[in-house]
Tab-separated table of C-alpha atoms and ligand atoms in Angstrom:
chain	number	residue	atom	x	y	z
A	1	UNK	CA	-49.182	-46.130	-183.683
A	2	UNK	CA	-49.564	-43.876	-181.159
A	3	UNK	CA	-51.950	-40.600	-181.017
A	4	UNK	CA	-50.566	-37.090	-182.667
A	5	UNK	CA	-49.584	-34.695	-179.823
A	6	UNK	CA	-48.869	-31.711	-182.105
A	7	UNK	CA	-50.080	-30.643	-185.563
A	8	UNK	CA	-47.060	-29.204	-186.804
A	9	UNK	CA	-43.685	-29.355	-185.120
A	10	UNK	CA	-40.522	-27.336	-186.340
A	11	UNK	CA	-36.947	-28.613	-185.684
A	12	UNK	CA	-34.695	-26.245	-185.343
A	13	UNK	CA	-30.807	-27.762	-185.749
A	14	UNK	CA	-30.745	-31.485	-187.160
A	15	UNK	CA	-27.737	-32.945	-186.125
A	16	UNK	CA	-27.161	-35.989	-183.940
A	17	UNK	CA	-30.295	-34.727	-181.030
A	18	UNK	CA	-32.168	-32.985	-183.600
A	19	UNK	CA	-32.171	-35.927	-186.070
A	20	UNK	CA	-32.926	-38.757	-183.633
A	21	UNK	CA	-36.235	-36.512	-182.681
A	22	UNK	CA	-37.334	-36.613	-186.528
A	23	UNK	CA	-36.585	-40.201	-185.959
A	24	UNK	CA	-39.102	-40.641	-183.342
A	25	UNK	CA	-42.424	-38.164	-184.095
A	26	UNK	CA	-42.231	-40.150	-187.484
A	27	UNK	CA	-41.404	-43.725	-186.305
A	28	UNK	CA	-44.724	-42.451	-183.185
A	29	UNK	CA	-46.550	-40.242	-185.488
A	30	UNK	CA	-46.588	-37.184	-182.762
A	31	UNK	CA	-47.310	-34.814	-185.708
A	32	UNK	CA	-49.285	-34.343	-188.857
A	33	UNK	CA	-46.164	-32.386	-189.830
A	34	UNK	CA	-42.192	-31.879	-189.675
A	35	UNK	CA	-40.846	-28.529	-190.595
A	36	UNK	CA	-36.771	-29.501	-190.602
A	37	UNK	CA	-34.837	-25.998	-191.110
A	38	UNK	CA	-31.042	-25.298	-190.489
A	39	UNK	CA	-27.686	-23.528	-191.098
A	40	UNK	CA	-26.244	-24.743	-193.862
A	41	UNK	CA	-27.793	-25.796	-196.837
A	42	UNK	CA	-25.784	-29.097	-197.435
A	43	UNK	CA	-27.117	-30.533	-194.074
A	44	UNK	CA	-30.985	-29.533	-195.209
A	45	UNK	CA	-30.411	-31.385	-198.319
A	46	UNK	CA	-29.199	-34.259	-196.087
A	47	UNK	CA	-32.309	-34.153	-194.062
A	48	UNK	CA	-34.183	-34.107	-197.361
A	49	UNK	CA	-32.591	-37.296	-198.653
A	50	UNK	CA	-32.881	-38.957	-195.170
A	51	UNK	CA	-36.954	-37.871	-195.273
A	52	UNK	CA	-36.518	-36.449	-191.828
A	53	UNK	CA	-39.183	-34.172	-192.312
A	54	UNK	CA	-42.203	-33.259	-194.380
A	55	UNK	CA	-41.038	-29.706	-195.066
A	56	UNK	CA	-37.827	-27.983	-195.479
A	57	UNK	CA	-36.547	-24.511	-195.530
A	58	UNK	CA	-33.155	-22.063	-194.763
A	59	UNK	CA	-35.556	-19.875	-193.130
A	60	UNK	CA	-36.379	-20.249	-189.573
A	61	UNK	CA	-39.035	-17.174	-189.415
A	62	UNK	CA	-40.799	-19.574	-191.923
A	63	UNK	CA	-40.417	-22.625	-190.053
A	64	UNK	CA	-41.691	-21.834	-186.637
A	65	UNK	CA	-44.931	-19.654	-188.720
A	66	UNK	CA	-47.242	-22.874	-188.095
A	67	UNK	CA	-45.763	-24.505	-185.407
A	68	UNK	CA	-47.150	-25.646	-182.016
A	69	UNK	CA	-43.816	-26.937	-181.095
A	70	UNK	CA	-40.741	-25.405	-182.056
A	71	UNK	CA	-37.631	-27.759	-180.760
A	72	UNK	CA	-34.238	-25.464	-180.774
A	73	UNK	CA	-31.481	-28.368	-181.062
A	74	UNK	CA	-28.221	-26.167	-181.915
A	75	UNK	CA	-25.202	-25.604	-180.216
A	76	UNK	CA	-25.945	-23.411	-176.794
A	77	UNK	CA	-23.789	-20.669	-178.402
A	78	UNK	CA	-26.113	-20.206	-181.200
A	79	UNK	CA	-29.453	-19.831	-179.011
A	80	UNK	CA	-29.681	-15.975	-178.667
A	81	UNK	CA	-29.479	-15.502	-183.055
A	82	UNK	CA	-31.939	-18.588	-183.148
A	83	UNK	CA	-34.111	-16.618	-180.299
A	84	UNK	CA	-34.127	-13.350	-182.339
A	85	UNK	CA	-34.664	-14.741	-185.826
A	86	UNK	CA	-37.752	-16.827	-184.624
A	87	UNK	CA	-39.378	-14.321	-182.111
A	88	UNK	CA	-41.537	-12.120	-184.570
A	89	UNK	CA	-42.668	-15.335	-186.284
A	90	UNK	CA	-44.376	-17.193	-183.435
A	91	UNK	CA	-47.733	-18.574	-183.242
A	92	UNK	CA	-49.770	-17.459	-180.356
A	93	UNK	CA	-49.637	-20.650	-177.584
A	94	UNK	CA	-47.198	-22.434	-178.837
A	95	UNK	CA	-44.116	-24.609	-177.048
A	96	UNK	CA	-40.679	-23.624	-177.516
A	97	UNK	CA	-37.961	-25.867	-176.284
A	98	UNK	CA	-34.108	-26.808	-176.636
A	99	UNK	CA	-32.457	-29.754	-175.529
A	100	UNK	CA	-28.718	-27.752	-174.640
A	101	UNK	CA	-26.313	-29.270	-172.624
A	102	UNK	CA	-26.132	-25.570	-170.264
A	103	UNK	CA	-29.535	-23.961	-169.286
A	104	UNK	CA	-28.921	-20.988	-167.557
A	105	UNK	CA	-27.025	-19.052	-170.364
A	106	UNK	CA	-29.664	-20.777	-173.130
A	107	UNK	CA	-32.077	-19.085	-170.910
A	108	UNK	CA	-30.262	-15.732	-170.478
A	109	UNK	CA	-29.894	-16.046	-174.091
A	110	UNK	CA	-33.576	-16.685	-175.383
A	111	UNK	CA	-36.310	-15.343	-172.680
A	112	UNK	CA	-35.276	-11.785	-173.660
A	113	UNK	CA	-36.222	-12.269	-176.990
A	114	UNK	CA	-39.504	-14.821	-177.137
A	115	UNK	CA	-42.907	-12.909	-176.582
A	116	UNK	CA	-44.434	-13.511	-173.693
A	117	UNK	CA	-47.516	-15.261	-175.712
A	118	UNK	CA	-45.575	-18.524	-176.351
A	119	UNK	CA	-44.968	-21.046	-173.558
A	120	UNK	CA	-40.683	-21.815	-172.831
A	121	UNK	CA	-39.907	-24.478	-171.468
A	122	UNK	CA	-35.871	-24.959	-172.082
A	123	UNK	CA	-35.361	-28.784	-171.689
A	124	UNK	CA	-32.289	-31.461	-172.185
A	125	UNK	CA	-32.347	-34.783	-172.835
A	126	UNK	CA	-28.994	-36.482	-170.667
A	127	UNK	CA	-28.556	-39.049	-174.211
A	128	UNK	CA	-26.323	-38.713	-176.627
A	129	UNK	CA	-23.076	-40.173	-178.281
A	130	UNK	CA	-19.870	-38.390	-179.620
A	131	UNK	CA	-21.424	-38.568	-183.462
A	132	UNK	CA	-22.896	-35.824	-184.625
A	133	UNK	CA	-24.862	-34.439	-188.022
A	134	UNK	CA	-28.131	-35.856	-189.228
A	135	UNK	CA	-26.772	-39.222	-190.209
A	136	UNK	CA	-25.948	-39.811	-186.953
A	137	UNK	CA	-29.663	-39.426	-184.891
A	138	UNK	CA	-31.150	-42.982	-184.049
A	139	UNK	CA	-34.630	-44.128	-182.826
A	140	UNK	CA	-34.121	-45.176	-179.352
A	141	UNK	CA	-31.565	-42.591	-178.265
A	142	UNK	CA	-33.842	-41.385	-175.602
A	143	UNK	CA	-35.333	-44.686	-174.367
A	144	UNK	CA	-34.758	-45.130	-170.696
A	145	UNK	CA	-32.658	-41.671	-170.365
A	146	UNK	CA	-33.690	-38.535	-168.197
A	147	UNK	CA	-34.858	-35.025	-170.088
A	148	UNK	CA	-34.472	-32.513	-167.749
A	149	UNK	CA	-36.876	-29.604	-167.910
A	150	UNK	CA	-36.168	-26.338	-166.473
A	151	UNK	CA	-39.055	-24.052	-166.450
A	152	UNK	CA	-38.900	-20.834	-165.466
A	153	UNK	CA	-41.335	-19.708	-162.251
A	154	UNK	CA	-44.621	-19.323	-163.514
A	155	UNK	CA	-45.149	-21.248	-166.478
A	156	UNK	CA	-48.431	-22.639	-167.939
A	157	UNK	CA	-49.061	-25.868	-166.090
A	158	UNK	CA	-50.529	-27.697	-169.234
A	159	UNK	CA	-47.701	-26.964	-170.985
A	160	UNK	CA	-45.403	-28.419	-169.452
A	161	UNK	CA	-47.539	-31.546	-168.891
A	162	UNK	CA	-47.624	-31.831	-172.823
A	163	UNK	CA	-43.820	-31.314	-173.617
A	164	UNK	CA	-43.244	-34.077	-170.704
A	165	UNK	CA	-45.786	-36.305	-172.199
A	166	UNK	CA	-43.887	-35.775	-175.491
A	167	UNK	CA	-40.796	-37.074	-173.869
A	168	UNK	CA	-42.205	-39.635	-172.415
A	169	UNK	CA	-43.461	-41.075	-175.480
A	170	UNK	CA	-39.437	-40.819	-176.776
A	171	UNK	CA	-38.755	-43.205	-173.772
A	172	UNK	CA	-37.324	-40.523	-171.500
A	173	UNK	CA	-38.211	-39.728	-167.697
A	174	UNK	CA	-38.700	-36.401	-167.127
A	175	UNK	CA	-37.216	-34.659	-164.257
A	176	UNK	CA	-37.915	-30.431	-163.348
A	177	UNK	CA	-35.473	-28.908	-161.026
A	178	UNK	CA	-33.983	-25.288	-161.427
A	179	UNK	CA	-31.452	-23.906	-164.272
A	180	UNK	CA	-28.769	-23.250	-161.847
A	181	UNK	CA	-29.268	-26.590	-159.844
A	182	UNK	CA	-28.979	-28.359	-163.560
A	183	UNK	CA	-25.976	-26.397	-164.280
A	184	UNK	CA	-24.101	-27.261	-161.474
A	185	UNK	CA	-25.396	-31.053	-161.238
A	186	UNK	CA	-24.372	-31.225	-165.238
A	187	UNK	CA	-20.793	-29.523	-165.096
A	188	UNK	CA	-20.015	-32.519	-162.655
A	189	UNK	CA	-21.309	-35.414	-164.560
A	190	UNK	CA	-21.260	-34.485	-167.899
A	191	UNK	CA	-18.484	-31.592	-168.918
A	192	UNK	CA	-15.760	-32.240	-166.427
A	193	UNK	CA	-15.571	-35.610	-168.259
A	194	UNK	CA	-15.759	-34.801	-171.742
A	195	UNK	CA	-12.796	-31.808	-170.655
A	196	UNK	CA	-11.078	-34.258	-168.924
A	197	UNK	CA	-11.066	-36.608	-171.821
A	198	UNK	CA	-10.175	-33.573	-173.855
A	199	UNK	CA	-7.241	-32.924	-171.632
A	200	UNK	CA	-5.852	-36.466	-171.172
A	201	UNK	CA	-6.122	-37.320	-175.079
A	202	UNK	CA	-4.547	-33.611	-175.690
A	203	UNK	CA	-1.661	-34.637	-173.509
A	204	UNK	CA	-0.913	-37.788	-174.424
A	205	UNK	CA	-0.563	-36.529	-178.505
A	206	UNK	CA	1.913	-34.042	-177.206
A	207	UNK	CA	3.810	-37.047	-175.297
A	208	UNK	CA	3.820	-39.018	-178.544
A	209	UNK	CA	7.225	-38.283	-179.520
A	210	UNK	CA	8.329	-40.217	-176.643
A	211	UNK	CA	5.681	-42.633	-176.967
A	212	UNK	CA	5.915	-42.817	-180.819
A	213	UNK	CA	3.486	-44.888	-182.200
A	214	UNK	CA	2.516	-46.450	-177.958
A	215	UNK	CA	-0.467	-44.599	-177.843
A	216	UNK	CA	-1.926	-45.727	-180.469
A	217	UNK	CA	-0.485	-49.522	-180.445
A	218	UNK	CA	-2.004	-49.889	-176.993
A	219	UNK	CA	-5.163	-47.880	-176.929
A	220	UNK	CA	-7.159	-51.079	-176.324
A	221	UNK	CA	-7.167	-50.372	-172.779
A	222	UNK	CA	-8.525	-47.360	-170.488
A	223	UNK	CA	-7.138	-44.810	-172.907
A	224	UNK	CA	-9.594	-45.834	-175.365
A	225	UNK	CA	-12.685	-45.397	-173.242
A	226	UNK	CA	-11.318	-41.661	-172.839
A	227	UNK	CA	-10.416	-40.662	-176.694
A	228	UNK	CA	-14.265	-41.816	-177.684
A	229	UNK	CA	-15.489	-39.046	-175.328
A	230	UNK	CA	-12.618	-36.941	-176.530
A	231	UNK	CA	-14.228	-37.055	-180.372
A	232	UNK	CA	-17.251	-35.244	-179.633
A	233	UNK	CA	-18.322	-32.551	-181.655
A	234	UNK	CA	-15.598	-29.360	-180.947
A	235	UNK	CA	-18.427	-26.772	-181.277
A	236	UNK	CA	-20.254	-28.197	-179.193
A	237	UNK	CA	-18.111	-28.647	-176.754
A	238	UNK	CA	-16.557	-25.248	-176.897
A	239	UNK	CA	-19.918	-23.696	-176.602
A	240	UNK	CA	-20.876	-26.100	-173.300
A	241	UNK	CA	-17.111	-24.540	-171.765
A	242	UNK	CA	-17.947	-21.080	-172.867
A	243	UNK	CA	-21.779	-21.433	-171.438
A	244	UNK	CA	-21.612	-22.980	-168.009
A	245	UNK	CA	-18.099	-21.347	-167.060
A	246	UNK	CA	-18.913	-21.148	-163.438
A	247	UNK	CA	-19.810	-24.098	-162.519
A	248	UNK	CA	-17.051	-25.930	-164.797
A	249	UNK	CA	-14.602	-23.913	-163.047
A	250	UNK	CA	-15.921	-24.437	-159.162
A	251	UNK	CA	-16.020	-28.333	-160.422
A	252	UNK	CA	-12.488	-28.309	-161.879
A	253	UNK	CA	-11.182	-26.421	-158.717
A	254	UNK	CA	-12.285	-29.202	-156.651
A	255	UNK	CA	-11.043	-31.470	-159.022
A	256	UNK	CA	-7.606	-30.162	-159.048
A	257	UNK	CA	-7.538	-30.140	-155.068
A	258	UNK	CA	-8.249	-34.083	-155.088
A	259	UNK	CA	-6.120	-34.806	-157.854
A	260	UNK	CA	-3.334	-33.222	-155.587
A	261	UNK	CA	-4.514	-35.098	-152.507
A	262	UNK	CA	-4.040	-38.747	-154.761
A	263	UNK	CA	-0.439	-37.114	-156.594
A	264	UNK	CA	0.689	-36.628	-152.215
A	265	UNK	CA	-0.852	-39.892	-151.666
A	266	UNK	CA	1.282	-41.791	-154.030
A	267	UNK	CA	4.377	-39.434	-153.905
A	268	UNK	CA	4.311	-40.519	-150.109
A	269	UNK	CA	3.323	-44.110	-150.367
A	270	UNK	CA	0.014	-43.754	-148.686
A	271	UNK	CA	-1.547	-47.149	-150.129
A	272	UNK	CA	-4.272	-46.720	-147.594
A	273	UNK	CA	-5.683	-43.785	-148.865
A	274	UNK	CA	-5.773	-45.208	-152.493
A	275	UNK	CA	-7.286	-48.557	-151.463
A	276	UNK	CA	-10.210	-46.019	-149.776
A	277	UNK	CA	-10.640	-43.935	-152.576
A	278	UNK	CA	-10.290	-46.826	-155.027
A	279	UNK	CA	-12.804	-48.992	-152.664
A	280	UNK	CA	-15.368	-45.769	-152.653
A	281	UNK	CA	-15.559	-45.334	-156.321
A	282	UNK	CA	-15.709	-49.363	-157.520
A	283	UNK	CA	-19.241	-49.084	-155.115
A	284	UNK	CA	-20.392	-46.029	-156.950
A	285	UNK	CA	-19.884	-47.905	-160.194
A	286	UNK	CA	-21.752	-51.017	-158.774
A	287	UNK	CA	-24.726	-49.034	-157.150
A	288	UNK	CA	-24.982	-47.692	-160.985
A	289	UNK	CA	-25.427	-50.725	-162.767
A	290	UNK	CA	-27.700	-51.889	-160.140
A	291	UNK	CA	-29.775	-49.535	-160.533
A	292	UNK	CA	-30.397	-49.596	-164.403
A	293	UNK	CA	-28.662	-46.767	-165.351
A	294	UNK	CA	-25.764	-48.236	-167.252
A	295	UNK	CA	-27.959	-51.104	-169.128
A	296	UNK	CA	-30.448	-48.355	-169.946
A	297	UNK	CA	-28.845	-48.054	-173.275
A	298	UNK	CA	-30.835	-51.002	-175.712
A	299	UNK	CA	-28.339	-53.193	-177.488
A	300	UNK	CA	-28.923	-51.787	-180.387
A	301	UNK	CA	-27.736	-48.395	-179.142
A	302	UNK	CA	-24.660	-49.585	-178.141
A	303	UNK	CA	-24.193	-51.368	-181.513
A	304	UNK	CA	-24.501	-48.372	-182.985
A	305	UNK	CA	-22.444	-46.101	-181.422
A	306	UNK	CA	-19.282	-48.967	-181.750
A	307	UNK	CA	-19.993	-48.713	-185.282
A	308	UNK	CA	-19.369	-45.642	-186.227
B	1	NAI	N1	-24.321	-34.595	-178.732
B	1	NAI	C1	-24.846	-34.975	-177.593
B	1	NAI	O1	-24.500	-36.041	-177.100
B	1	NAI	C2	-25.873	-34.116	-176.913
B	1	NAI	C3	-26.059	-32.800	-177.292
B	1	NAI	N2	-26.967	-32.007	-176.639
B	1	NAI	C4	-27.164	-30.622	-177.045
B	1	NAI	O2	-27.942	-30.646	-178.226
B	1	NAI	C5	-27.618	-29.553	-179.067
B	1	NAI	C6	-27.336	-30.076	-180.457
B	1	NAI	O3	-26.279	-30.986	-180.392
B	1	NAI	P1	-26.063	-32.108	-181.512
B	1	NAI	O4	-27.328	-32.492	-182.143
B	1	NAI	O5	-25.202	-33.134	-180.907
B	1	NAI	O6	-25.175	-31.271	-182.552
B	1	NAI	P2	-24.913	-31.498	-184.099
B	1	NAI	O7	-23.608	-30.840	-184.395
B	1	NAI	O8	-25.100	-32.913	-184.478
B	1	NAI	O9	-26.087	-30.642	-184.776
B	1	NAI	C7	-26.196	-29.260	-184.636
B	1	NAI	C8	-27.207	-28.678	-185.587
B	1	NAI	O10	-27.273	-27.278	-185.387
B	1	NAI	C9	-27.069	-26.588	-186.604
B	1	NAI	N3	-26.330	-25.350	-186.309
B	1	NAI	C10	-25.041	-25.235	-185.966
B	1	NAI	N4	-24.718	-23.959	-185.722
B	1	NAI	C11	-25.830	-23.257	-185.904
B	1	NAI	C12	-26.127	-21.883	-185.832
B	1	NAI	N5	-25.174	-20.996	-185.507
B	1	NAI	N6	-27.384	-21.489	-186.095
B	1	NAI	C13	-28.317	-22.396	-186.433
B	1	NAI	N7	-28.096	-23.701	-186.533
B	1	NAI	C14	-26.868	-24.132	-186.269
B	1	NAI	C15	-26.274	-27.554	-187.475
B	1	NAI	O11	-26.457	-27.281	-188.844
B	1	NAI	C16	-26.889	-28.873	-187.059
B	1	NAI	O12	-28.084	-29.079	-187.768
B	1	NAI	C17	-26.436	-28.845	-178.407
B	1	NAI	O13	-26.893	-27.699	-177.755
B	1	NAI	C18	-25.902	-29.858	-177.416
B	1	NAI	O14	-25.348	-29.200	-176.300
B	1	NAI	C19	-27.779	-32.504	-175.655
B	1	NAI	C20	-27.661	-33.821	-175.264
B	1	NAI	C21	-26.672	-34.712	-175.836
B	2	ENO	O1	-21.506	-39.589	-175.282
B	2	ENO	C1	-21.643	-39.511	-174.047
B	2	ENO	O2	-21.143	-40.336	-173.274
B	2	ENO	C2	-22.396	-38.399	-173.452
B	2	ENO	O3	-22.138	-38.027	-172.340
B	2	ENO	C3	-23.470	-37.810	-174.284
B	2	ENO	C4	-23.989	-36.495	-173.800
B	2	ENO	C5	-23.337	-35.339	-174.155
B	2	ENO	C6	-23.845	-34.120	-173.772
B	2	ENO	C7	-25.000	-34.045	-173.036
B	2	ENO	O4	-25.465	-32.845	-172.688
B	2	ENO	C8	-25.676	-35.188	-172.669
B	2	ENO	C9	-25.169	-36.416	-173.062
């Protein structure tokens, strides 16, 4: 067991990220209390019947009331109507986070609204899977990842010292750096991919006529890797394309530009420039797994996300 950080914390959104935190303040007993609220009442009643929390409610005003955390884990879309709903109901002092994939528009959405007697501190965990809904949280999700935290210029010192002590205990390192730098860092190494898998899965459906059944027959190979990041949840991946358009679009224009450079390079038969490229990016992969990063995920993790 380890010691309670927080008296009462109040999850806001209890899908896949919010979930797998209910997971962990029960599994670590961080809190005397879990106040689980959300959308729609089928996925409370889910909560309820997995016991992710102590108390449960449609209200979020009545949620946050007691809280000395308040954890915002909802698409990024939906921050600014969480923001408003919650404001008036505040306690005095306490934390309120998120864990969205996009911080500057999550911030642009939610500082207007949140009285300048609570401490924000917008955050995101870099874990996850393409599952989502409370059945799909895990303990373990965050062990060995980084949570980024992106405070904004000015903020209470201890307070951020106790949300990343509160990560830490969910495994995580914690990292600060600036909601534009995050942005720009995430759009690279997070949402290009996922709209690149959207785009390659999109277009080979639409080939399938020629392919007929093909894709699927021999999905067993690279193709595969690319439709599991492809199934990830559509809202929130809408939301993450509407959110951090800028710097999706400055990464997909330099995208586009290499992705013409390699189409020349083969159209022209310039197997140099491929066995550079090709040479480059098998290091990057290496330098990766050397460092931890790719075995950071426990077994059981892994197991997990093949299995559903
Ligand atoms: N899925 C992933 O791998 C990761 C997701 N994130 C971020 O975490 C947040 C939550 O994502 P997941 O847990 O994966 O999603 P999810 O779809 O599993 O859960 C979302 C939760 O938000 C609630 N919700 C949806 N729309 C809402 C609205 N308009 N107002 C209030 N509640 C609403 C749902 O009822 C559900 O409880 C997102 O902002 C996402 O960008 C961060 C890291 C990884
Ligand atoms: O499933 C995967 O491979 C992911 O990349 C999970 C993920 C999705 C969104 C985030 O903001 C952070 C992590």
């Amino acid at each position: 067991m380890m010691a309670q950080q927080f008296d009462t914390i109040a999850l806001i959104g209890i899908g896949l990220i919010g979930s797998s935190i209910a997971r962990e303040i029960r599994e670590k007993q961080l809190a005397a209390t879990i106040v689980v609220t959300t959308r729609s009442e089928a996925t409370l009643k889910r909560a309820g019947e997995l016991g992710l929390g102590d108390r449960y409610t449609l209200s979020t005003a009545e949620a946050v009331k007691d809280a000395d955390l308040v954890i915002v884990s909802v698409p990024v879309g939906a921050s600014g109507a969480v923001a408003t709903e919650i404001a008036a109901h505040l306690k005095p002092g306490a934390i309120v986070t998120d864990v969205g994939s996009t911080k500057g528009s999550v911030i642009a959405q939610m500082m207007p609204h949140l009285p300048k007697t609570v401490h924000f501190i917008p955050g995101h965990p870099i874990a996850g899977t393409e599952h989502s809904g409370p059945d799909a949280g895990f303990v373990g999700l965050f062990r060995g990842r980084w949570c980024i935290l992106t405070p904004p210029p000015g903020t209470d010192e201890e307070a951020v010292a106790r949300l990343r002590l509160f990560w830490e205990t969910l495994g995580s390192m914690v990292d600060e750096m600036d909601p534009e730098h995050h942005d720009k860092v995430l759009a690279i190494v997070s949402h290009l991919p996922h709209i690149i898998a959207y785009n390659i899965v999109g277009t080979a459906d639409d080939l399938e006529t020629v392919t007929e059944s093909e894709v699927i027959k021999y999905s067993a190979s690279g193709f595969r890797d690319f439709t599991r990041l492809a199934a990830s949840d559509p809202i929130m991946w809408r939301d993450v394309c509407l959110h951090n358009k800028e710097a999706i679009l400055e990464m997909l224009a330099r995208f586009s530009e290499d992705l013409a450079s390699l189409q020349r390079a083969i159209r022209w038969g310039d197997g140099d420039k491929l066995f550079d490229l090709f040479t480059r990016t098998r290091a990057i992969r290496r330098s990766i797994i050397q460092a931890g990063q790719d075995t950071a995920m426990p077994d059981f993790g892994r197991h997990a996300m093949d299995q559903k």
